[in-house]
Amino acid sequence: MKIYRSALLRFADDGQAVYDSDALLAVAADASGRQRVVAAGSWQALADQYIQREGVEVIHLPGKLLAPGFVDMHIHYPQTDVIGAPAPGLLPWLENYTFPHESRFHDREYADGVAEFFMDELLRNGVTTALAFATSHPASVDAIMTAAQKRSMRMIAGKVLQDRNSPDGVRDDTEQGLIDTEILINRWHGVDRLGYAITPRFAPTSTEAQLRGAGELAAKYSDVWIQSHVAENLDEIAWVKELFPAARSYLAVYDDFGLMRERAVYAHSIWLDETDRQLMQSTRSAAAVSPTSNLFLSSGYFDYLKADVSNMLYGLASDVGGGMSFSPFRTMQAAYVVGREGHAKQGQSLSPQNLWWQHTAGAARALGLGGVIGNLQPGCEADFVVINPACTPLLERKTAQARNLDELLFAMIILGDDRLIEQTIVSQAK
Ligand code: GUN
Ligand code: ZN
C-alpha cells in the first residue's frame, strides 16, 4: 500500500469539490491487481488507521496538491501535428489541412510514432483518459491502443467511418469500414483498460448505409462507445440539411440511425435547439465541450445555461488539433471565458470548482465511467496528478495569497498550463 500525504482535491457525488489541505490518500491493488484508492480524507482522521500497517510506504509531498487525472472527452490523436493550422472555418480546415494529414496514417510505423508522442503529451499535461478519434485506417487504431496499453492507460478510441465526401486516402468503403470496426471492437474493447468507440466522423461524410450499419453495431455492442461531431459550424449545418432533408435537425440524423444512447458523445453541440437538448438528455448522450477549438475555428459558443436547464450530460474536451492545447488548464480557461457569454448576461459565471469537475469527475460521468475514473474517492482507479501550485513565480505568488479553495483553483485555471503538472500517476495492473 502507498500512502500519499499532501493537499487533496476530490469530488462528492453531487459535483461539489472536497478539499483537504493536509490529506491522506491510500492506494493499493485490488483482488485483480488493479491499483485503486482505498482511503481519502484528512490526515488527522485517517493516519492512525493506515500508517501503522505492514508494508506501507509513506510519500510526503509538502506544498503539492493531489487531484484526479484529467479526462479529455474528445481529441484527435492524428491531429497532434495539425494544431495551429489557420483556416476561415471548419470545412476548409478539414479539406486543406486535416484530411491530407490524416491520409498518412495508413502507415503503421508513422501512426506508431505519433501515437507514442501523443500519449506522452497527454500524460505530461495530466490527462489520464481520453476519448479519441483515430483515422479511417485500422492501423491507426492498433497504434493508439498499443501505445495506451504500454502505459496502462484507460483510453477509448475508434476507427473513423467516412465513406463519402472525403478525398482519396481517407475515404473508406461502406462495407469494409463496418467490417473493420467490428474486427477492432473484438480486438480491443475491454482489453486491459482499453475501450472502443464506433466513430462516424460526422453526418456529411457517411452515407445512410454506413450510418445504419454503425447504428446496428452500436445496438449489438451496447457497452461500446459512440463518438461523432454535431452542430459545430453553420456551413456544416447547412450542408447536413441538404444531405438529409427529411431529418428534423442535424442531431436527429444520428438518432434516426440508432446512434444516440448512453456512451454516445457528440463533440461541440453548439447549435442545438431545445428539442435537440431534450433528445440529448432523454438518450443520456453527452456533449464534449471544446472551447479552444470553437474559438480557434470561430465555430460559436456552447450554451451552458441552456444545457443545464435541459439537464443534458456534458464535459470538457481539447479537440486537438482544432483545439489549441493539450492542457486541461487552457481548456478550462477558455470554458470560463465562453461561459461568461451566457452566464455574464445573467450576472453569473462558471465556478472554478465546476470547471475542474467538468474535466474530471463530470467528464467521467458523461462517459459512463463515474466512480471509476476522474475522482479520488475510495474504489476509484488510482489515476491522479501531483500539482505544483508554485511552478512559476506568478503562480507561486498568487496561490500563496488564495484565501479559499475557489481562489486557489481559479489562480491555476487562469494562469496555469503543463508546468503545473509535476507528475502523472496511472493505475498499474499487477
Ligand atoms: N467535423 C468533422 N471532422 C472534424 C474534425 O476533425 N475536427 C473538428 N473540429 N470537427 C470535425
Ligand atoms: Zn473533433
Short mmCIF file of C-alpha atoms and ligand atoms in Angstrom, two decimals:
data_model
loop_
_atom_site.label_atom_id
_atom_site.label_comp_id
_atom_site.label_asym_id
_atom_site.label_seq_id
_atom_site.Cartn_x
_atom_site.Cartn_y
_atom_site.Cartn_z
CA MET A 1 0.00 0.00 0.00
CA LYS A 2 1.18 3.51 -0.80
CA ILE A 3 0.12 6.41 1.38
CA TYR A 4 0.41 9.93 0.00
CA ARG A 5 0.41 12.90 2.34
CA SER A 6 -0.39 16.17 0.60
CA ALA A 7 -3.25 18.55 -0.13
CA LEU A 8 -6.03 16.63 -1.91
CA LEU A 9 -8.87 17.59 -4.24
CA ARG A 10 -11.74 15.22 -5.00
CA PHE A 11 -15.47 15.48 -5.68
CA ALA A 12 -18.68 14.45 -3.91
CA ASP A 13 -21.38 12.65 -5.94
CA ASP A 14 -23.25 15.93 -6.42
CA GLY A 15 -20.18 17.53 -8.07
CA GLN A 16 -19.14 19.61 -5.05
CA ALA A 17 -15.40 19.80 -4.57
CA VAL A 18 -13.98 18.26 -1.40
CA TYR A 19 -10.62 19.69 -0.34
CA ASP A 20 -8.25 18.78 2.47
CA SER A 21 -5.13 20.89 2.89
CA ASP A 22 -3.39 18.06 4.78
CA ALA A 23 -4.76 14.80 3.46
CA LEU A 24 -4.11 11.09 3.27
CA LEU A 25 -4.59 9.20 0.01
CA ALA A 26 -4.12 5.42 0.31
CA VAL A 27 -3.65 3.38 -2.87
CA ALA A 28 -3.44 -0.41 -3.08
CA ALA A 29 -4.02 -3.24 -5.55
CA ASP A 30 -7.45 -4.89 -5.54
CA ALA A 31 -8.01 -8.67 -5.87
CA SER A 32 -7.35 -8.47 -9.62
CA GLY A 33 -4.17 -6.45 -9.15
CA ARG A 34 -5.58 -3.09 -10.30
CA GLN A 35 -4.48 -0.16 -8.14
CA ARG A 36 -7.36 1.69 -6.56
CA VAL A 37 -7.99 4.35 -3.96
CA VAL A 38 -8.52 2.65 -0.60
CA ALA A 39 -8.94 5.75 1.56
CA ALA A 40 -9.04 9.51 1.06
CA GLY A 41 -9.58 12.21 3.66
CA SER A 42 -7.92 14.33 6.29
CA TRP A 43 -4.56 13.12 7.53
CA GLN A 44 -5.56 13.64 11.10
CA ALA A 45 -8.65 11.49 10.79
CA LEU A 46 -7.07 8.61 8.85
CA ALA A 47 -3.34 8.42 9.61
CA ASP A 48 -3.56 6.25 12.74
CA GLN A 49 -5.60 3.69 10.89
CA TYR A 50 -3.32 3.40 7.85
CA ILE A 51 0.31 4.26 8.50
CA GLN A 52 0.89 1.54 11.11
CA ARG A 53 0.06 -1.25 8.67
CA GLU A 54 2.71 -3.60 7.40
CA GLY A 55 4.28 -2.88 4.01
CA VAL A 56 3.07 0.70 3.89
CA GLU A 57 5.17 3.24 2.03
CA VAL A 58 4.50 6.86 3.00
CA ILE A 59 5.17 9.52 0.36
CA HIS A 60 5.12 13.02 1.80
CA LEU A 61 4.59 15.81 -0.74
CA PRO A 62 4.51 19.09 1.20
CA GLY A 63 3.29 22.08 -0.81
CA LYS A 64 1.82 19.88 -3.55
CA LEU A 65 -1.79 19.13 -4.48
CA LEU A 66 -3.09 15.69 -5.48
CA ALA A 67 -6.05 15.77 -7.84
CA PRO A 68 -7.85 13.31 -10.16
CA GLY A 69 -6.25 12.70 -13.56
CA PHE A 70 -7.98 14.82 -16.19
CA VAL A 71 -10.43 13.24 -18.64
CA ASP A 72 -10.44 14.64 -22.20
CA MET A 73 -13.79 13.82 -23.76
CA HIS A 74 -12.80 14.50 -27.36
CA ILE A 75 -9.42 14.59 -29.07
CA HIS A 76 -7.95 13.51 -32.41
CA TYR A 77 -4.55 11.87 -31.90
CA PRO A 78 -3.70 12.06 -35.64
CA GLN A 79 -4.15 15.83 -35.45
CA THR A 80 -1.28 16.30 -32.99
CA ASP A 81 0.66 17.99 -35.80
CA VAL A 82 -2.36 19.89 -37.16
CA ILE A 83 -2.66 22.25 -34.15
CA GLY A 84 -2.49 25.86 -35.29
CA ALA A 85 -3.47 25.33 -38.94
CA PRO A 86 -5.27 28.55 -39.89
CA ALA A 87 -8.48 28.40 -41.94
CA PRO A 88 -11.58 30.55 -42.36
CA GLY A 89 -13.72 27.82 -40.77
CA LEU A 90 -14.26 24.11 -40.18
CA LEU A 91 -14.87 22.86 -43.73
CA PRO A 92 -11.80 24.45 -45.41
CA TRP A 93 -9.74 23.46 -42.37
CA LEU A 94 -10.75 19.82 -42.90
CA GLU A 95 -10.17 19.92 -46.65
CA ASN A 96 -6.88 21.81 -46.72
CA TYR A 97 -5.08 20.55 -43.63
CA THR A 98 -6.77 17.75 -41.78
CA PHE A 99 -7.72 15.24 -44.47
CA PRO A 100 -4.35 15.43 -46.27
CA HIS A 101 -2.56 14.97 -42.96
CA GLU A 102 -4.74 12.07 -41.79
CA SER A 103 -4.06 10.20 -45.07
CA ARG A 104 -0.56 9.43 -43.72
CA PHE A 105 -1.93 7.12 -41.02
CA HIS A 106 -2.33 4.12 -43.33
CA ASP A 107 1.35 3.66 -42.48
CA ARG A 108 1.56 1.81 -39.16
CA GLU A 109 5.07 2.95 -38.44
CA TYR A 110 4.13 6.59 -38.90
CA ALA A 111 0.98 6.11 -36.77
CA ASP A 112 3.03 4.46 -34.01
CA GLY A 113 5.39 7.43 -33.89
CA VAL A 114 2.55 9.95 -33.50
CA ALA A 115 0.67 7.74 -31.01
CA GLU A 116 3.74 7.45 -28.79
CA PHE A 117 4.27 11.21 -28.78
CA PHE A 118 0.55 11.83 -28.24
CA MET A 119 0.33 9.55 -25.22
CA ASP A 120 3.38 11.14 -23.60
CA GLU A 121 1.94 14.58 -24.25
CA LEU A 122 -1.38 13.62 -22.62
CA LEU A 123 0.45 12.37 -19.53
CA ARG A 124 2.74 15.41 -19.41
CA ASN A 125 -0.42 17.51 -19.27
CA GLY A 126 -2.07 15.40 -16.57
CA VAL A 127 -4.62 13.71 -18.85
CA THR A 128 -5.06 10.06 -17.90
CA THR A 129 -8.09 9.16 -20.04
CA ALA A 130 -9.25 10.40 -23.42
CA LEU A 131 -11.98 9.55 -25.89
CA ALA A 132 -10.00 9.78 -29.11
CA PHE A 133 -10.55 9.71 -32.84
CA ALA A 134 -8.02 7.70 -34.82
CA THR A 135 -8.24 7.94 -38.64
CA SER A 136 -10.14 5.80 -41.14
CA HIS A 137 -7.19 3.38 -41.28
CA PRO A 138 -7.46 0.35 -38.95
CA ALA A 139 -3.68 0.51 -38.39
CA SER A 140 -4.17 3.90 -36.73
CA VAL A 141 -6.34 2.24 -34.05
CA ASP A 142 -3.82 -0.52 -33.45
CA ALA A 143 -1.19 2.19 -32.98
CA ILE A 144 -3.05 4.21 -30.33
CA MET A 145 -4.31 1.14 -28.47
CA THR A 146 -0.81 -0.33 -28.34
CA ALA A 147 0.66 2.95 -27.07
CA ALA A 148 -2.04 3.26 -24.37
CA GLN A 149 -1.74 -0.37 -23.31
CA LYS A 150 2.01 0.03 -22.87
CA ARG A 151 1.34 2.84 -20.37
CA SER A 152 -1.57 1.08 -18.61
CA MET A 153 -3.85 3.97 -19.58
CA ARG A 154 -7.64 3.91 -19.73
CA MET A 155 -8.07 5.03 -23.33
CA ILE A 156 -11.08 4.88 -25.66
CA ALA A 157 -10.60 5.20 -29.42
CA GLY A 158 -12.07 4.20 -32.75
CA LYS A 159 -11.53 3.98 -36.48
CA VAL A 160 -13.17 6.83 -38.34
CA LEU A 161 -16.02 5.90 -40.67
CA GLN A 162 -16.15 8.25 -43.68
CA ASP A 163 -17.31 6.69 -46.96
CA ARG A 164 -18.34 9.85 -48.87
CA ASN A 165 -17.46 13.50 -49.38
CA SER A 166 -13.91 12.64 -48.41
CA PRO A 167 -10.80 12.60 -50.59
CA ASP A 168 -8.84 9.53 -51.67
CA GLY A 169 -6.54 8.48 -48.90
CA VAL A 170 -9.03 8.93 -46.07
CA ARG A 171 -12.31 7.73 -47.61
CA ASP A 172 -13.23 4.18 -46.59
CA ASP A 173 -15.54 1.67 -48.22
CA THR A 174 -19.05 1.43 -46.79
CA GLU A 175 -19.00 -2.30 -46.02
CA GLN A 176 -15.29 -2.65 -45.30
CA GLY A 177 -15.40 0.23 -42.80
CA LEU A 178 -18.08 -1.58 -40.83
CA ILE A 179 -16.29 -4.93 -41.04
CA ASP A 180 -13.07 -3.27 -39.81
CA THR A 181 -14.99 -1.62 -36.97
CA GLU A 182 -16.31 -4.95 -35.76
CA ILE A 183 -12.88 -6.58 -36.02
CA LEU A 184 -11.37 -3.73 -33.98
CA ILE A 185 -14.13 -3.94 -31.34
CA ASN A 186 -13.33 -7.62 -30.88
CA ARG A 187 -9.59 -6.96 -30.87
CA TRP A 188 -9.51 -4.08 -28.39
CA HIS A 189 -12.72 -3.37 -26.46
CA GLY A 190 -12.36 -4.42 -22.82
CA VAL A 191 -8.73 -5.49 -23.23
CA ASP A 192 -6.86 -4.24 -20.15
CA ARG A 193 -8.17 -0.68 -19.70
CA LEU A 194 -8.98 -0.06 -23.38
CA GLY A 195 -12.37 0.75 -24.84
CA TYR A 196 -13.62 1.02 -28.40
CA ALA A 197 -15.76 3.84 -29.85
CA ILE A 198 -17.80 3.48 -33.06
CA THR A 199 -16.70 6.63 -34.87
CA PRO A 200 -18.67 8.05 -37.79
CA ARG A 201 -16.68 11.26 -38.47
CA PHE A 202 -19.83 13.40 -38.91
CA ALA A 203 -23.07 13.02 -40.84
CA PRO A 204 -21.84 14.70 -44.07
CA THR A 205 -19.05 12.16 -44.62
CA SER A 206 -21.05 8.97 -44.13
CA THR A 207 -23.70 7.51 -46.43
CA GLU A 208 -27.01 6.46 -44.95
CA ALA A 209 -25.91 2.84 -45.39
CA GLN A 210 -22.79 3.46 -43.31
CA LEU A 211 -24.69 5.30 -40.57
CA ARG A 212 -27.25 2.49 -40.48
CA GLY A 213 -24.50 -0.09 -40.15
CA ALA A 214 -22.86 1.95 -37.39
CA GLY A 215 -26.19 2.06 -35.53
CA GLU A 216 -26.55 -1.71 -35.88
CA LEU A 217 -23.10 -2.22 -34.37
CA ALA A 218 -23.99 0.20 -31.57
CA ALA A 219 -27.02 -1.94 -30.75
CA LYS A 220 -25.08 -5.21 -30.96
CA TYR A 221 -22.21 -3.94 -28.76
CA SER A 222 -24.10 -1.93 -26.18
CA ASP A 223 -21.17 -1.10 -23.90
CA VAL A 224 -19.00 0.19 -26.73
CA TRP A 225 -18.83 3.99 -27.02
CA ILE A 226 -20.05 6.08 -29.97
CA GLN A 227 -18.36 9.35 -30.93
CA SER A 228 -19.02 11.91 -33.63
CA HIS A 229 -19.36 15.66 -34.23
CA VAL A 230 -22.57 17.66 -34.29
CA ALA A 231 -23.74 21.25 -34.81
CA GLU A 232 -20.28 22.80 -34.76
CA ASN A 233 -20.40 25.24 -37.62
CA LEU A 234 -23.15 26.99 -39.60
CA ASP A 235 -21.85 25.94 -43.05
CA GLU A 236 -21.68 22.36 -41.84
CA ILE A 237 -25.28 22.55 -40.61
CA ALA A 238 -26.50 23.88 -43.97
CA TRP A 239 -24.69 21.00 -45.69
CA VAL A 240 -26.36 18.42 -43.44
CA LYS A 241 -29.74 19.95 -44.27
CA GLU A 242 -29.05 19.41 -47.98
CA LEU A 243 -27.85 15.84 -47.48
CA PHE A 244 -30.59 14.77 -45.04
CA PRO A 245 -33.61 16.90 -46.00
CA ALA A 246 -36.06 14.68 -44.10
CA ALA A 247 -34.27 14.88 -40.74
CA ARG A 248 -35.77 17.16 -38.08
CA SER A 249 -32.33 18.52 -37.22
CA TYR A 250 -28.64 17.70 -37.57
CA LEU A 251 -28.65 15.86 -34.23
CA ALA A 252 -31.79 13.96 -35.25
CA VAL A 253 -29.83 12.34 -38.11
CA TYR A 254 -27.83 10.41 -35.52
CA ASP A 255 -30.96 9.49 -33.61
CA ASP A 256 -32.62 8.28 -36.82
CA PHE A 257 -29.77 5.80 -37.29
CA GLY A 258 -29.68 4.48 -33.71
CA LEU A 259 -26.59 6.43 -32.70
CA MET A 260 -27.89 8.13 -29.58
CA ARG A 261 -27.67 6.25 -26.32
CA GLU A 262 -25.63 6.11 -23.15
CA ARG A 263 -21.92 6.30 -24.00
CA ALA A 264 -22.61 8.32 -27.18
CA VAL A 265 -20.53 11.52 -27.20
CA TYR A 266 -21.15 14.39 -29.61
CA ALA A 267 -18.37 16.92 -29.96
CA HIS A 268 -19.27 20.63 -29.97
CA SER A 269 -23.11 20.52 -29.76
CA ILE A 270 -23.12 24.29 -30.15
CA TRP A 271 -26.08 24.98 -32.40
CA LEU A 272 -28.67 22.71 -30.76
CA ASP A 273 -32.28 23.71 -30.23
CA GLU A 274 -34.50 22.85 -27.29
CA THR A 275 -35.78 19.62 -28.85
CA ASP A 276 -32.19 18.55 -29.53
CA ARG A 277 -31.21 19.17 -25.91
CA GLN A 278 -34.17 17.12 -24.75
CA LEU A 279 -33.03 14.34 -27.07
CA MET A 280 -29.51 14.50 -25.61
CA GLN A 281 -30.99 14.30 -22.13
CA SER A 282 -33.51 11.54 -22.75
CA THR A 283 -30.99 9.31 -24.55
CA ARG A 284 -28.25 10.05 -21.96
CA SER A 285 -25.94 11.06 -24.82
CA ALA A 286 -23.25 13.57 -23.85
CA ALA A 287 -21.75 16.71 -25.35
CA ALA A 288 -17.97 17.16 -25.48
CA VAL A 289 -17.49 20.90 -24.98
CA SER A 290 -14.39 22.06 -26.83
CA PRO A 291 -13.92 25.78 -26.19
CA THR A 292 -10.37 26.29 -27.50
CA SER A 293 -11.35 24.62 -30.77
CA ASN A 294 -14.57 26.59 -31.02
CA LEU A 295 -12.61 29.81 -30.55
CA PHE A 296 -9.83 28.80 -32.96
CA LEU A 297 -12.22 27.80 -35.76
CA SER A 298 -14.69 30.55 -34.86
CA SER A 299 -17.44 27.96 -34.58
CA GLY A 300 -19.56 29.50 -31.81
CA TYR A 301 -20.17 29.19 -28.07
CA PHE A 302 -21.56 26.19 -26.19
CA ASP A 303 -24.65 27.34 -24.27
CA TYR A 304 -24.02 26.27 -20.68
CA LEU A 305 -27.18 27.85 -19.34
CA LYS A 306 -29.49 26.02 -21.73
CA ALA A 307 -27.54 22.79 -21.29
CA ASP A 308 -28.06 22.99 -17.53
CA VAL A 309 -31.76 23.74 -17.87
CA SER A 310 -32.18 20.64 -20.05
CA ASN A 311 -30.10 18.54 -17.64
CA MET A 312 -28.10 17.02 -20.50
CA LEU A 313 -24.69 15.46 -19.89
CA TYR A 314 -21.54 17.29 -20.92
CA GLY A 315 -17.87 17.61 -20.10
CA LEU A 316 -14.72 19.31 -21.33
CA ALA A 317 -12.50 18.37 -24.23
CA SER A 318 -9.45 19.75 -26.00
CA ASP A 319 -10.45 18.73 -29.55
CA VAL A 320 -6.80 18.85 -30.60
CA GLY A 321 -5.99 19.63 -33.47
CA GLY A 322 -8.93 22.06 -33.90
CA GLY A 323 -8.21 22.78 -30.24
CA MET A 324 -5.26 24.93 -29.32
CA SER A 325 -3.71 22.97 -26.45
CA PHE A 326 -3.38 19.59 -24.77
CA SER A 327 -3.51 21.34 -21.39
CA PRO A 328 -6.74 20.97 -19.38
CA PHE A 329 -5.87 24.32 -17.80
CA ARG A 330 -6.03 26.04 -21.17
CA THR A 331 -9.36 24.29 -21.88
CA MET A 332 -10.81 25.35 -18.50
CA GLN A 333 -9.60 28.93 -19.09
CA ALA A 334 -11.40 29.05 -22.43
CA ALA A 335 -14.51 27.43 -20.96
CA TYR A 336 -14.61 30.11 -18.30
CA VAL A 337 -14.42 32.89 -20.87
CA VAL A 338 -17.02 31.24 -23.09
CA GLY A 339 -19.26 30.52 -20.11
CA ARG A 340 -19.28 34.25 -19.43
CA GLU A 341 -21.03 34.75 -22.77
CA GLY A 342 -24.17 33.16 -21.41
CA HIS A 343 -23.83 33.46 -17.68
CA ALA A 344 -22.47 37.00 -17.58
CA LYS A 345 -25.69 38.24 -19.07
CA GLN A 346 -27.37 36.74 -16.00
CA GLY A 347 -24.70 38.15 -13.67
CA GLN A 348 -23.09 34.74 -13.10
CA SER A 349 -20.14 32.71 -14.31
CA LEU A 350 -18.91 29.12 -14.14
CA SER A 351 -17.21 28.45 -10.82
CA PRO A 352 -13.63 27.14 -10.74
CA GLN A 353 -14.83 24.03 -8.89
CA ASN A 354 -17.39 23.35 -11.59
CA LEU A 355 -14.87 23.88 -14.40
CA TRP A 356 -12.47 21.42 -12.75
CA TRP A 357 -15.31 18.92 -12.27
CA GLN A 358 -16.24 19.20 -15.96
CA HIS A 359 -12.75 18.00 -16.84
CA THR A 360 -12.56 15.18 -14.24
CA ALA A 361 -15.49 13.57 -12.40
CA GLY A 362 -18.10 15.29 -14.62
CA ALA A 363 -16.42 14.11 -17.80
CA ALA A 364 -16.11 10.59 -16.36
CA ARG A 365 -19.83 10.58 -15.52
CA ALA A 366 -20.68 11.77 -19.04
CA LEU A 367 -18.63 8.85 -20.44
CA GLY A 368 -20.47 6.36 -18.21
CA LEU A 369 -17.33 5.95 -16.08
CA GLY A 370 -18.46 7.76 -12.93
CA GLY A 371 -16.93 6.20 -9.81
CA VAL A 372 -14.29 4.51 -11.97
CA ILE A 373 -12.04 7.39 -13.05
CA GLY A 374 -12.00 11.19 -12.73
CA ASN A 375 -12.20 11.14 -8.94
CA LEU A 376 -10.23 10.04 -5.89
CA GLN A 377 -12.94 8.53 -3.74
CA PRO A 378 -12.42 5.02 -2.35
CA GLY A 379 -12.92 2.45 -5.11
CA CYS A 380 -11.78 4.71 -7.95
CA GLU A 381 -8.92 3.58 -10.14
CA ALA A 382 -5.79 5.37 -8.97
CA ASP A 383 -5.17 7.79 -11.85
CA PHE A 384 -4.02 11.11 -10.44
CA VAL A 385 -1.76 14.11 -10.78
CA VAL A 386 0.71 15.78 -8.46
CA ILE A 387 0.28 19.50 -8.97
CA ASN A 388 2.90 22.06 -8.01
CA PRO A 389 0.92 25.26 -7.37
CA ALA A 390 4.23 27.18 -7.14
CA CYS A 391 5.52 26.14 -10.57
CA THR A 392 6.03 29.70 -11.85
CA PRO A 393 6.89 32.87 -9.93
CA LEU A 394 3.47 34.36 -10.59
CA LEU A 395 1.59 31.18 -9.67
CA GLU A 396 3.66 30.83 -6.52
CA ARG A 397 2.79 34.38 -5.54
CA LYS A 398 -0.86 34.11 -6.50
CA THR A 399 -1.64 30.69 -4.99
CA ALA A 400 0.08 31.69 -1.72
CA GLN A 401 -2.44 34.51 -1.41
CA ALA A 402 -5.51 32.32 -2.05
CA ARG A 403 -7.91 32.63 0.87
CA ASN A 404 -10.13 29.73 -0.08
CA LEU A 405 -10.45 26.82 -2.50
CA ASP A 406 -12.13 28.89 -5.22
CA GLU A 407 -9.27 31.37 -5.23
CA LEU A 408 -6.68 28.59 -5.32
CA LEU A 409 -8.35 26.74 -8.21
CA PHE A 410 -9.03 29.96 -10.08
CA ALA A 411 -5.38 31.03 -9.91
CA MET A 412 -4.38 27.72 -11.50
CA ILE A 413 -7.14 27.75 -14.14
CA ILE A 414 -6.37 31.29 -15.28
CA LEU A 415 -2.56 31.22 -15.04
CA GLY A 416 -1.82 27.53 -15.46
CA ASP A 417 -0.60 25.12 -18.12
CA ASP A 418 1.52 21.97 -18.35
CA ARG A 419 4.05 23.41 -15.89
CA LEU A 420 1.58 22.80 -13.05
CA ILE A 421 1.73 19.03 -13.59
CA GLU A 422 4.71 17.75 -11.65
CA GLN A 423 3.82 14.09 -12.05
CA THR A 424 1.04 11.97 -13.53
CA ILE A 425 0.39 8.62 -11.89
CA VAL A 426 -1.56 5.98 -13.80
CA SER A 427 -3.14 3.00 -12.06
CA GLN A 428 -1.00 -0.04 -12.81
CA ALA A 429 -2.12 -3.63 -13.02
CA LYS A 430 -0.14 -6.30 -11.20
N1 GUN B 1 -16.01 17.62 -38.01
C1 GUN B 1 -15.67 16.55 -38.76
N2 GUN B 1 -14.39 16.22 -38.59
C2 GUN B 1 -13.88 17.09 -37.71
C3 GUN B 1 -12.59 17.25 -37.12
O1 GUN B 1 -11.64 16.52 -37.39
N3 GUN B 1 -12.46 18.28 -36.24
C4 GUN B 1 -13.49 19.10 -35.91
N4 GUN B 1 -13.29 20.08 -35.02
N5 GUN B 1 -14.70 18.96 -36.46
C5 GUN B 1 -14.90 17.97 -37.34
ZN ZN B 2 -13.22 16.80 -33.21
#
